[in-house]
Amino acid sequence: MADPEFRATGVRIGKRLRSLTRAGTVRISDGRVELLTSYGSEIDSAPVQAVRASRPWFGPDDRALADLNGKRYLLTLGERDPAPGEPGPPAARRFIEAVHRAAGHRR
């Protein structure tokens, strides 16, 4: 398996008002976007071309929306990228850019 194009750990993943995990993993690898629980079990996955990633209209900068298989997930990543060597999820902006880049969208 190739190295992931994007990987974020410690991500809160929710669906509507329900939290699915508070320390999940978001990974883009081999043309798929995967949402995983803190134990590594799959919440959902889809081909990257079928995934829509965006920022919510209102709310803090650390959130991103991801539509996979007709379901909308709210991802709480980081407000800013952590300093080199520091733990923490990357910025939500980096996730959105990684989905667009992996899907071949031009910005």
mmCIF file of C-alpha atoms in Angstrom:
data_model
loop_
_atom_site.group_PDB
_atom_site.id
_atom_site.type_symbol
_atom_site.label_atom_id
_atom_site.label_comp_id
_atom_site.label_asym_id
_atom_site.label_seq_id
_atom_site.Cartn_x
_atom_site.Cartn_y
_atom_site.Cartn_z
ATOM 1 C CA MET A 1 0.000 0.000 0.000
ATOM 2 C CA ALA A 2 1.313 3.447 -0.882
ATOM 3 C CA ASP A 3 1.854 6.175 1.678
ATOM 4 C CA PRO A 4 -1.339 8.134 2.337
ATOM 5 C CA GLU A 5 -1.730 11.408 0.474
ATOM 6 C CA PHE A 6 -3.340 12.890 3.588
ATOM 7 C CA ARG A 7 -3.651 11.624 7.146
ATOM 8 C CA ALA A 8 -5.056 13.338 10.203
ATOM 9 C CA THR A 9 -5.445 11.787 13.641
ATOM 10 C CA GLY A 10 -7.278 13.118 16.669
ATOM 11 C CA VAL A 11 -10.201 14.245 14.513
ATOM 12 C CA ARG A 12 -13.709 14.581 15.933
ATOM 13 C CA ILE A 13 -16.114 12.995 13.428
ATOM 14 C CA GLY A 14 -19.820 13.645 13.750
ATOM 15 C CA LYS A 15 -23.009 13.140 11.805
ATOM 16 C CA ARG A 16 -25.700 15.770 12.384
ATOM 17 C CA LEU A 17 -25.800 16.317 16.151
ATOM 18 C CA ARG A 18 -24.260 12.937 16.993
ATOM 19 C CA SER A 19 -20.562 12.466 17.670
ATOM 20 C CA LEU A 20 -19.230 9.231 16.152
ATOM 21 C CA THR A 21 -15.707 9.530 17.550
ATOM 22 C CA ARG A 22 -13.662 12.182 19.310
ATOM 23 C CA ALA A 23 -10.243 10.922 18.242
ATOM 24 C CA GLY A 24 -10.752 9.451 14.788
ATOM 25 C CA THR A 25 -8.554 9.300 11.720
ATOM 26 C CA VAL A 26 -9.171 10.793 8.277
ATOM 27 C CA ARG A 27 -7.078 9.298 5.505
ATOM 28 C CA ILE A 28 -6.837 9.805 1.748
ATOM 29 C CA SER A 29 -4.996 6.881 0.218
ATOM 30 C CA ASP A 30 -5.130 4.891 -3.026
ATOM 31 C CA GLY A 31 -7.888 7.118 -4.419
ATOM 32 C CA ARG A 32 -10.214 6.680 -1.411
ATOM 33 C CA VAL A 33 -11.242 8.865 1.505
ATOM 34 C CA GLU A 34 -11.594 6.871 4.717
ATOM 35 C CA LEU A 35 -13.082 7.920 8.052
ATOM 36 C CA LEU A 36 -11.925 5.665 10.896
ATOM 37 C CA THR A 37 -12.727 5.426 14.602
ATOM 38 C CA SER A 38 -10.035 5.767 17.248
ATOM 39 C CA TYR A 39 -9.796 1.957 17.217
ATOM 40 C CA GLY A 40 -9.211 1.857 13.458
ATOM 41 C CA SER A 41 -12.585 0.468 12.391
ATOM 42 C CA GLU A 42 -14.154 2.087 9.358
ATOM 43 C CA ILE A 43 -16.980 4.578 9.766
ATOM 44 C CA ASP A 44 -17.297 5.236 6.028
ATOM 45 C CA SER A 45 -15.206 5.381 2.858
ATOM 46 C CA ALA A 46 -15.704 6.384 -0.742
ATOM 47 C CA PRO A 47 -13.710 7.011 -3.918
ATOM 48 C CA VAL A 48 -12.175 10.475 -3.762
ATOM 49 C CA GLN A 49 -13.965 11.558 -6.978
ATOM 50 C CA ALA A 50 -17.323 10.944 -5.250
ATOM 51 C CA VAL A 51 -16.454 12.944 -2.113
ATOM 52 C CA ARG A 52 -17.401 16.584 -1.635
ATOM 53 C CA ALA A 53 -15.364 18.527 0.895
ATOM 54 C CA SER A 54 -16.105 22.098 1.917
ATOM 55 C CA ARG A 55 -16.172 24.537 4.792
ATOM 56 C CA PRO A 56 -19.392 25.156 6.688
ATOM 57 C CA TRP A 57 -20.924 28.550 6.034
ATOM 58 C CA PHE A 58 -20.823 29.468 9.685
ATOM 59 C CA GLY A 59 -18.588 28.206 12.422
ATOM 60 C CA PRO A 60 -14.966 28.066 13.460
ATOM 61 C CA ASP A 61 -12.088 27.583 11.039
ATOM 62 C CA ASP A 62 -11.284 24.135 12.421
ATOM 63 C CA ARG A 63 -14.292 22.443 10.794
ATOM 64 C CA ALA A 64 -14.832 20.808 7.420
ATOM 65 C CA LEU A 65 -17.818 19.080 5.843
ATOM 66 C CA ALA A 66 -17.359 15.825 3.954
ATOM 67 C CA ASP A 67 -20.130 14.156 1.926
ATOM 68 C CA LEU A 68 -19.482 10.422 1.492
ATOM 69 C CA ASN A 69 -22.047 8.019 0.040
ATOM 70 C CA GLY A 70 -24.884 10.506 0.518
ATOM 71 C CA LYS A 71 -24.041 11.092 4.194
ATOM 72 C CA ARG A 72 -22.682 14.373 5.521
ATOM 73 C CA TYR A 73 -19.995 14.285 8.185
ATOM 74 C CA LEU A 74 -18.703 17.193 10.236
ATOM 75 C CA LEU A 75 -14.966 16.923 10.822
ATOM 76 C CA THR A 76 -13.286 18.991 13.522
ATOM 77 C CA LEU A 77 -9.612 19.191 12.673
ATOM 78 C CA GLY A 78 -7.309 22.013 13.724
ATOM 79 C CA GLU A 79 -7.551 25.776 13.351
ATOM 80 C CA ARG A 80 -3.924 25.872 12.244
ATOM 81 C CA ASP A 81 -1.260 23.373 11.276
ATOM 82 C CA PRO A 82 0.733 22.176 14.297
ATOM 83 C CA ALA A 83 4.376 23.203 14.498
ATOM 84 C CA PRO A 84 6.853 20.584 13.256
ATOM 85 C CA GLY A 85 7.235 17.903 15.900
ATOM 86 C CA GLU A 86 4.061 18.903 17.769
ATOM 87 C CA PRO A 87 1.095 16.530 17.921
ATOM 88 C CA GLY A 88 -2.307 17.539 16.636
ATOM 89 C CA PRO A 89 -4.449 17.358 13.527
ATOM 90 C CA PRO A 90 -3.661 19.518 10.502
ATOM 91 C CA ALA A 91 -5.861 22.431 9.539
ATOM 92 C CA ALA A 92 -9.280 21.775 8.007
ATOM 93 C CA ARG A 93 -8.144 23.809 4.988
ATOM 94 C CA ARG A 94 -5.436 21.202 4.256
ATOM 95 C CA PHE A 95 -8.036 18.403 4.243
ATOM 96 C CA ILE A 96 -10.241 20.251 1.762
ATOM 97 C CA GLU A 97 -7.245 21.018 -0.483
ATOM 98 C CA ALA A 98 -6.107 17.367 -0.321
ATOM 99 C CA VAL A 99 -9.534 16.103 -1.441
ATOM 100 C CA HIS A 100 -9.627 18.561 -4.349
ATOM 101 C CA ARG A 101 -6.043 17.720 -5.352
ATOM 102 C CA ALA A 102 -6.615 13.938 -5.156
ATOM 103 C CA ALA A 103 -9.810 14.229 -7.209
ATOM 104 C CA GLY A 104 -8.005 16.260 -9.868
ATOM 105 C CA HIS A 105 -9.961 19.486 -9.353
ATOM 106 C CA ARG A 106 -8.157 22.675 -10.237
ATOM 107 C CA ARG A 107 -8.442 25.730 -7.996
#
